[in-house]
Amino acid sequence: MAKDFIWHELYDLMEEDRCPVCALIEKRTQQAMDRFLFDSVNDRGLRQKMAAAHGFCNFHAHQLREMGDPLAHAILYTDFLEQLSAEIAAGKPKKLQAYSRRTDCLFCDNARTGETSYVAVMAEGLADEAFAAKYEQGGLLCAAHTALLLAKCRWKPALAEKLIRINQKKYRHMVEVLAEIKRKNDYQNQHEPWTEEEKQMWKKVVSVMNDEAGIRK
């Protein structure tokens, strides 16, 4: 198979022992925010589109704020506040409900678009012996991306079986580590030191079940 740039990014991200699709979405979102703050804030048409979308979702609004750039925020939020003022003055409660939903966040749209292509490349990658071996050694798709990948592989039973086999092995190991955490919390065993894996596993399983923070609402 042809190994494009996304293939190699997913392959390399599996060294971090996390969901490679989540990791790539996070990486690309950060890059998109950098580009946006650098050269898109003065795009009046884009700003009007974002104001009409009622700004950003909660997660991406705060992520963008943490990147700094007071001038960019002053420009953006002048538009957002003018939009809010006009909608409040119009006295249309249904219009204001958008502020509790924000389904058209620019960066959420980018993430959804990327997610579709990354899952497709993961499906192609797992058919490659080296890629599948790397996934078995390090990566672990979160529950949502596992489900998406299995749906993508519905006409490729051998590939689906491979993914299920690898994931089941990883899940069994995670359950074993969680069992040790529970055992060491018993008063009779509290003197036993925790391994580095045990210190991180209880956090890792949260990401496995729920995606990385901010990947989806």
PDB file of N, CA and C in Angstrom, residues 102-171:
ATOM      1  N   ARG A 102     -23.615  25.349  20.156  1.00  0.00           N
ATOM      2  CA  ARG A 102     -22.465  25.661  19.302  1.00  0.00           C
ATOM      3  C   ARG A 102     -22.035  24.446  18.475  1.00  0.00           C
ATOM      4  N   THR A 103     -22.914  24.010  17.592  1.00  0.00           N
ATOM      5  CA  THR A 103     -22.649  22.825  16.775  1.00  0.00           C
ATOM      6  C   THR A 103     -21.771  23.123  15.566  1.00  0.00           C
ATOM      7  N   ASP A 104     -21.511  24.405  15.290  1.00  0.00           N
ATOM      8  CA  ASP A 104     -20.753  24.766  14.093  1.00  0.00           C
ATOM      9  C   ASP A 104     -19.366  25.331  14.412  1.00  0.00           C
ATOM     10  N   CYS A 105     -18.792  24.916  15.541  1.00  0.00           N
ATOM     11  CA  CYS A 105     -17.455  25.373  15.916  1.00  0.00           C
ATOM     12  C   CYS A 105     -16.460  25.039  14.806  1.00  0.00           C
ATOM     13  N   LEU A 106     -15.688  26.029  14.388  1.00  0.00           N
ATOM     14  CA  LEU A 106     -14.717  25.861  13.310  1.00  0.00           C
ATOM     15  C   LEU A 106     -13.768  24.703  13.560  1.00  0.00           C
ATOM     16  N   PHE A 107     -13.265  24.598  14.783  1.00  0.00           N
ATOM     17  CA  PHE A 107     -12.259  23.574  15.079  1.00  0.00           C
ATOM     18  C   PHE A 107     -12.891  22.203  15.285  1.00  0.00           C
ATOM     19  N   CYS A 108     -14.143  22.158  15.732  1.00  0.00           N
ATOM     20  CA  CYS A 108     -14.861  20.877  15.784  1.00  0.00           C
ATOM     21  C   CYS A 108     -15.074  20.341  14.373  1.00  0.00           C
ATOM     22  N   ASP A 109     -15.432  21.228  13.451  1.00  0.00           N
ATOM     23  CA  ASP A 109     -15.606  20.815  12.056  1.00  0.00           C
ATOM     24  C   ASP A 109     -14.304  20.254  11.493  1.00  0.00           C
ATOM     25  N   ASN A 110     -13.191  20.940  11.783  1.00  0.00           N
ATOM     26  CA  ASN A 110     -11.889  20.457  11.319  1.00  0.00           C
ATOM     27  C   ASN A 110     -11.584  19.076  11.890  1.00  0.00           C
ATOM     28  N   ALA A 111     -11.899  18.897  13.179  1.00  0.00           N
ATOM     29  CA  ALA A 111     -11.614  17.618  13.836  1.00  0.00           C
ATOM     30  C   ALA A 111     -12.447  16.494  13.233  1.00  0.00           C
ATOM     31  N   ARG A 112     -13.724  16.765  12.968  1.00  0.00           N
ATOM     32  CA  ARG A 112     -14.587  15.729  12.384  1.00  0.00           C
ATOM     33  C   ARG A 112     -14.109  15.332  10.988  1.00  0.00           C
ATOM     34  N   THR A 113     -13.721  16.332  10.198  1.00  0.00           N
ATOM     35  CA  THR A 113     -13.220  16.039   8.856  1.00  0.00           C
ATOM     36  C   THR A 113     -11.945  15.197   8.920  1.00  0.00           C
ATOM     37  N   GLY A 114     -11.029  15.595   9.810  1.00  0.00           N
ATOM     38  CA  GLY A 114      -9.789  14.844   9.974  1.00  0.00           C
ATOM     39  C   GLY A 114     -10.040  13.433  10.465  1.00  0.00           C
ATOM     40  N   GLU A 115     -10.948  13.295  11.426  1.00  0.00           N
ATOM     41  CA  GLU A 115     -11.234  11.992  12.014  1.00  0.00           C
ATOM     42  C   GLU A 115     -11.622  10.973  10.947  1.00  0.00           C
ATOM     43  N   THR A 116     -12.459  11.391  10.008  1.00  0.00           N
ATOM     44  CA  THR A 116     -12.905  10.478   8.949  1.00  0.00           C
ATOM     45  C   THR A 116     -11.727   9.953   8.132  1.00  0.00           C
ATOM     46  N   SER A 117     -10.822  10.851   7.770  1.00  0.00           N
ATOM     47  CA  SER A 117      -9.679  10.419   6.951  1.00  0.00           C
ATOM     48  C   SER A 117      -8.680   9.614   7.768  1.00  0.00           C
ATOM     49  N   TYR A 118      -8.491   9.954   9.046  1.00  0.00           N
ATOM     50  CA  TYR A 118      -7.520   9.229   9.857  1.00  0.00           C
ATOM     51  C   TYR A 118      -7.977   7.793  10.112  1.00  0.00           C
ATOM     52  N   VAL A 119      -9.274   7.610  10.353  1.00  0.00           N
ATOM     53  CA  VAL A 119      -9.802   6.259  10.567  1.00  0.00           C
ATOM     54  C   VAL A 119      -9.643   5.429   9.295  1.00  0.00           C
ATOM     55  N   ALA A 120      -9.872   6.045   8.145  1.00  0.00           N
ATOM     56  CA  ALA A 120      -9.703   5.336   6.869  1.00  0.00           C
ATOM     57  C   ALA A 120      -8.256   4.885   6.684  1.00  0.00           C
ATOM     58  N   VAL A 121      -7.303   5.736   7.045  1.00  0.00           N
ATOM     59  CA  VAL A 121      -5.888   5.377   6.916  1.00  0.00           C
ATOM     60  C   VAL A 121      -5.517   4.294   7.925  1.00  0.00           C
ATOM     61  N   MET A 122      -6.116   4.349   9.127  1.00  0.00           N
ATOM     62  CA  MET A 122      -5.870   3.287  10.103  1.00  0.00           C
ATOM     63  C   MET A 122      -6.318   1.940   9.551  1.00  0.00           C
ATOM     64  N   ALA A 123      -7.456   1.924   8.862  1.00  0.00           N
ATOM     65  CA  ALA A 123      -7.956   0.679   8.274  1.00  0.00           C
ATOM     66  C   ALA A 123      -6.971   0.150   7.234  1.00  0.00           C
ATOM     67  N   GLU A 124      -6.445   1.037   6.414  1.00  0.00           N
ATOM     68  CA  GLU A 124      -5.454   0.633   5.428  1.00  0.00           C
ATOM     69  C   GLU A 124      -4.164   0.183   6.119  1.00  0.00           C
ATOM     70  N   GLY A 125      -3.793   0.913   7.176  1.00  0.00           N
ATOM     71  CA  GLY A 125      -2.545   0.610   7.865  1.00  0.00           C
ATOM     72  C   GLY A 125      -2.540  -0.746   8.528  1.00  0.00           C
ATOM     73  N   LEU A 126      -3.661  -1.135   9.129  1.00  0.00           N
ATOM     74  CA  LEU A 126      -3.705  -2.414   9.827  1.00  0.00           C
ATOM     75  C   LEU A 126      -3.592  -3.601   8.880  1.00  0.00           C
ATOM     76  N   ALA A 127      -3.789  -3.357   7.588  1.00  0.00           N
ATOM     77  CA  ALA A 127      -3.577  -4.412   6.596  1.00  0.00           C
ATOM     78  C   ALA A 127      -2.094  -4.585   6.288  1.00  0.00           C
ATOM     79  N   ASP A 128      -1.272  -3.628   6.754  1.00  0.00           N
ATOM     80  CA  ASP A 128       0.175  -3.677   6.549  1.00  0.00           C
ATOM     81  C   ASP A 128       0.822  -4.345   7.765  1.00  0.00           C
ATOM     82  N   GLU A 129       1.691  -5.299   7.525  1.00  0.00           N
ATOM     83  CA  GLU A 129       2.283  -6.091   8.612  1.00  0.00           C
ATOM     84  C   GLU A 129       3.055  -5.230   9.610  1.00  0.00           C
ATOM     85  N   ALA A 130       3.862  -4.299   9.119  1.00  0.00           N
ATOM     86  CA  ALA A 130       4.662  -3.455  10.012  1.00  0.00           C
ATOM     87  C   ALA A 130       3.776  -2.514  10.819  1.00  0.00           C
ATOM     88  N   PHE A 131       2.764  -1.957  10.182  1.00  0.00           N
ATOM     89  CA  PHE A 131       1.843  -1.035  10.863  1.00  0.00           C
ATOM     90  C   PHE A 131       1.073  -1.775  11.959  1.00  0.00           C
ATOM     91  N   ALA A 132       0.554  -2.957  11.621  1.00  0.00           N
ATOM     92  CA  ALA A 132      -0.202  -3.738  12.599  1.00  0.00           C
ATOM     93  C   ALA A 132       0.676  -4.143  13.784  1.00  0.00           C
ATOM     94  N   ALA A 133       1.931  -4.496  13.500  1.00  0.00           N
ATOM     95  CA  ALA A 133       2.855  -4.865  14.583  1.00  0.00           C
ATOM     96  C   ALA A 133       3.119  -3.679  15.492  1.00  0.00           C
ATOM     97  N   LYS A 134       3.254  -2.481  14.905  1.00  0.00           N
ATOM     98  CA  LYS A 134       3.490  -1.273  15.709  1.00  0.00           C
ATOM     99  C   LYS A 134       2.277  -0.989  16.595  1.00  0.00           C
ATOM    100  N   TYR A 135       1.084  -1.178  16.046  1.00  0.00           N
ATOM    101  CA  TYR A 135      -0.131  -0.966  16.834  1.00  0.00           C
ATOM    102  C   TYR A 135      -0.208  -1.966  17.983  1.00  0.00           C
ATOM    103  N   GLU A 136       0.161  -3.185  17.717  1.00  0.00           N
ATOM    104  CA  GLU A 136       0.109  -4.209  18.761  1.00  0.00           C
ATOM    105  C   GLU A 136       1.108  -3.904  19.877  1.00  0.00           C
ATOM    106  N   GLN A 137       2.232  -3.305  19.519  1.00  0.00           N
ATOM    107  CA  GLN A 137       3.266  -2.979  20.509  1.00  0.00           C
ATOM    108  C   GLN A 137       2.929  -1.744  21.335  1.00  0.00           C
ATOM    109  N   GLY A 138       2.313  -0.732  20.687  1.00  0.00           N
ATOM    110  CA  GLY A 138       2.184   0.534  21.397  1.00  0.00           C
ATOM    111  C   GLY A 138       0.832   1.194  21.406  1.00  0.00           C
ATOM    112  N   GLY A 139       0.185   1.328  20.277  1.00  0.00           N
ATOM    113  CA  GLY A 139      -1.046   2.107  20.224  1.00  0.00           C
ATOM    114  C   GLY A 139      -2.242   1.381  20.807  1.00  0.00           C
ATOM    115  N   LEU A 140      -3.307   2.138  21.053  1.00  0.00           N
ATOM    116  CA  LEU A 140      -4.584   1.544  21.442  1.00  0.00           C
ATOM    117  C   LEU A 140      -5.682   2.540  21.084  1.00  0.00           C
ATOM    118  N   LEU A 141      -6.460   2.197  20.073  1.00  0.00           N
ATOM    119  CA  LEU A 141      -7.571   3.063  19.694  1.00  0.00           C
ATOM    120  C   LEU A 141      -8.562   3.179  20.841  1.00  0.00           C
ATOM    121  N   CYS A 142      -9.109   4.374  21.038  1.00  0.00           N
ATOM    122  CA  CYS A 142     -10.149   4.558  22.036  1.00  0.00           C
ATOM    123  C   CYS A 142     -11.405   3.818  21.583  1.00  0.00           C
ATOM    124  N   ALA A 143     -12.395   3.711  22.453  1.00  0.00           N
ATOM    125  CA  ALA A 143     -13.601   2.950  22.136  1.00  0.00           C
ATOM    126  C   ALA A 143     -14.317   3.506  20.907  1.00  0.00           C
ATOM    127  N   ALA A 144     -14.437   4.839  20.824  1.00  0.00           N
ATOM    128  CA  ALA A 144     -15.156   5.458  19.710  1.00  0.00           C
ATOM    129  C   ALA A 144     -14.456   5.193  18.384  1.00  0.00           C
ATOM    130  N   HIS A 145     -13.141   5.312  18.361  1.00  0.00           N
ATOM    131  CA  HIS A 145     -12.423   5.111  17.110  1.00  0.00           C
ATOM    132  C   HIS A 145     -12.292   3.626  16.756  1.00  0.00           C
ATOM    133  N   THR A 146     -12.323   2.774  17.762  1.00  0.00           N
ATOM    134  CA  THR A 146     -12.390   1.336  17.486  1.00  0.00           C
ATOM    135  C   THR A 146     -13.705   1.007  16.783  1.00  0.00           C
ATOM    136  N   ALA A 147     -14.797   1.578  17.298  1.00  0.00           N
ATOM    137  CA  ALA A 147     -16.112   1.341  16.703  1.00  0.00           C
ATOM    138  C   ALA A 147     -16.165   1.856  15.264  1.00  0.00           C
ATOM    139  N   LEU A 148     -15.610   3.044  15.033  1.00  0.00           N
ATOM    140  CA  LEU A 148     -15.595   3.608  13.686  1.00  0.00           C
ATOM    141  C   LEU A 148     -14.768   2.749  12.733  1.00  0.00           C
ATOM    142  N   LEU A 149     -13.643   2.246  13.241  1.00  0.00           N
ATOM    143  CA  LEU A 149     -12.769   1.430  12.396  1.00  0.00           C
ATOM    144  C   LEU A 149     -13.420   0.086  12.078  1.00  0.00           C
ATOM    145  N   LEU A 150     -14.093  -0.505  13.060  1.00  0.00           N
ATOM    146  CA  LEU A 150     -14.774  -1.776  12.805  1.00  0.00           C
ATOM    147  C   LEU A 150     -15.895  -1.593  11.783  1.00  0.00           C
ATOM    148  N   ALA A 151     -16.579  -0.457  11.851  1.00  0.00           N
ATOM    149  CA  ALA A 151     -17.616  -0.169  10.854  1.00  0.00           C
ATOM    150  C   ALA A 151     -16.995  -0.019   9.475  1.00  0.00           C
ATOM    151  N   LYS A 152     -15.812   0.571   9.439  1.00  0.00           N
ATOM    152  CA  LYS A 152     -15.098   0.748   8.167  1.00  0.00           C
ATOM    153  C   LYS A 152     -14.661  -0.600   7.603  1.00  0.00           C
ATOM    154  N   CYS A 153     -14.440  -1.566   8.486  1.00  0.00           N
ATOM    155  CA  CYS A 153     -13.925  -2.874   8.063  1.00  0.00           C
ATOM    156  C   CYS A 153     -15.029  -3.929   7.945  1.00  0.00           C
ATOM    157  N   ARG A 154     -16.290  -3.488   7.845  1.00  0.00           N
ATOM    158  CA  ARG A 154     -17.374  -4.470   7.854  1.00  0.00           C
ATOM    159  C   ARG A 154     -17.318  -5.431   6.662  1.00  0.00           C
ATOM    160  N   TRP A 155     -16.659  -5.018   5.576  1.00  0.00           N
ATOM    161  CA  TRP A 155     -16.511  -5.907   4.419  1.00  0.00           C
ATOM    162  C   TRP A 155     -15.124  -6.553   4.394  1.00  0.00           C
ATOM    163  N   LYS A 156     -14.374  -6.381   5.480  1.00  0.00           N
ATOM    164  CA  LYS A 156     -13.041  -6.962   5.564  1.00  0.00           C
ATOM    165  C   LYS A 156     -12.925  -7.735   6.881  1.00  0.00           C
ATOM    166  N   PRO A 157     -13.570  -8.898   6.972  1.00  0.00           N
ATOM    167  CA  PRO A 157     -13.626  -9.637   8.241  1.00  0.00           C
ATOM    168  C   PRO A 157     -12.260  -9.989   8.822  1.00  0.00           C
ATOM    169  N   ALA A 158     -11.291 -10.278   7.981  1.00  0.00           N
ATOM    170  CA  ALA A 158      -9.957 -10.635   8.492  1.00  0.00           C
ATOM    171  C   ALA A 158      -9.320  -9.449   9.199  1.00  0.00           C
ATOM    172  N   LEU A 159      -9.519  -8.252   8.652  1.00  0.00           N
ATOM    173  CA  LEU A 159      -8.962  -7.050   9.262  1.00  0.00           C
ATOM    174  C   LEU A 159      -9.673  -6.741  10.570  1.00  0.00           C
ATOM    175  N   ALA A 160     -10.994  -6.902  10.589  1.00  0.00           N
ATOM    176  CA  ALA A 160     -11.762  -6.674  11.814  1.00  0.00           C
ATOM    177  C   ALA A 160     -11.337  -7.656  12.904  1.00  0.00           C
ATOM    178  N   GLU A 161     -11.129  -8.897  12.526  1.00  0.00           N
ATOM    179  CA  GLU A 161     -10.694  -9.913  13.493  1.00  0.00           C
ATOM    180  C   GLU A 161      -9.319  -9.579  14.060  1.00  0.00           C
ATOM    181  N   LYS A 162      -8.441  -9.063  13.210  1.00  0.00           N
ATOM    182  CA  LYS A 162      -7.112  -8.669  13.678  1.00  0.00           C
ATOM    183  C   LYS A 162      -7.216  -7.561  14.722  1.00  0.00           C
ATOM    184  N   LEU A 163      -8.023  -6.540  14.430  1.00  0.00           N
ATOM    185  CA  LEU A 163      -8.194  -5.427  15.369  1.00  0.00           C
ATOM    186  C   LEU A 163      -8.796  -5.911  16.677  1.00  0.00           C
ATOM    187  N   ILE A 164      -9.813  -6.744  16.588  1.00  0.00           N
ATOM    188  CA  ILE A 164     -10.461  -7.266  17.796  1.00  0.00           C
ATOM    189  C   ILE A 164      -9.465  -8.073  18.627  1.00  0.00           C
ATOM    190  N   ARG A 165      -8.691  -8.919  17.971  1.00  0.00           N
ATOM    191  CA  ARG A 165      -7.712  -9.751  18.688  1.00  0.00           C
ATOM    192  C   ARG A 165      -6.694  -8.896  19.432  1.00  0.00           C
ATOM    193  N   ILE A 166      -6.157  -7.876  18.745  1.00  0.00           N
ATOM    194  CA  ILE A 166      -5.151  -7.014  19.374  1.00  0.00           C
ATOM    195  C   ILE A 166      -5.762  -6.238  20.530  1.00  0.00           C
ATOM    196  N   ASN A 167      -6.949  -5.660  20.302  1.00  0.00           N
ATOM    197  CA  ASN A 167      -7.576  -4.866  21.347  1.00  0.00           C
ATOM    198  C   ASN A 167      -7.954  -5.707  22.559  1.00  0.00           C
ATOM    199  N   GLN A 168      -8.485  -6.907  22.316  1.00  0.00           N
ATOM    200  CA  GLN A 168      -8.874  -7.768  23.439  1.00  0.00           C
ATOM    201  C   GLN A 168      -7.672  -8.103  24.313  1.00  0.00           C
ATOM    202  N   LYS A 169      -6.541  -8.348  23.678  1.00  0.00           N
ATOM    203  CA  LYS A 169      -5.312  -8.626  24.427  1.00  0.00           C
ATOM    204  C   LYS A 169      -4.935  -7.430  25.300  1.00  0.00           C
ATOM    205  N   LYS A 170      -5.045  -6.238  24.739  1.00  0.00           N
ATOM    206  CA  LYS A 170      -4.702  -5.025  25.485  1.00  0.00           C
ATOM    207  C   LYS A 170      -5.698  -4.779  26.616  1.00  0.00           C
ATOM    208  N   TYR A 171      -6.995  -5.016  26.357  1.00  0.00           N
ATOM    209  CA  TYR A 171      -8.003  -4.827  27.396  1.00  0.00           C
ATOM    210  C   TYR A 171      -7.758  -5.773  28.570  1.00  0.00           C
TER     211      TYR A 171
END
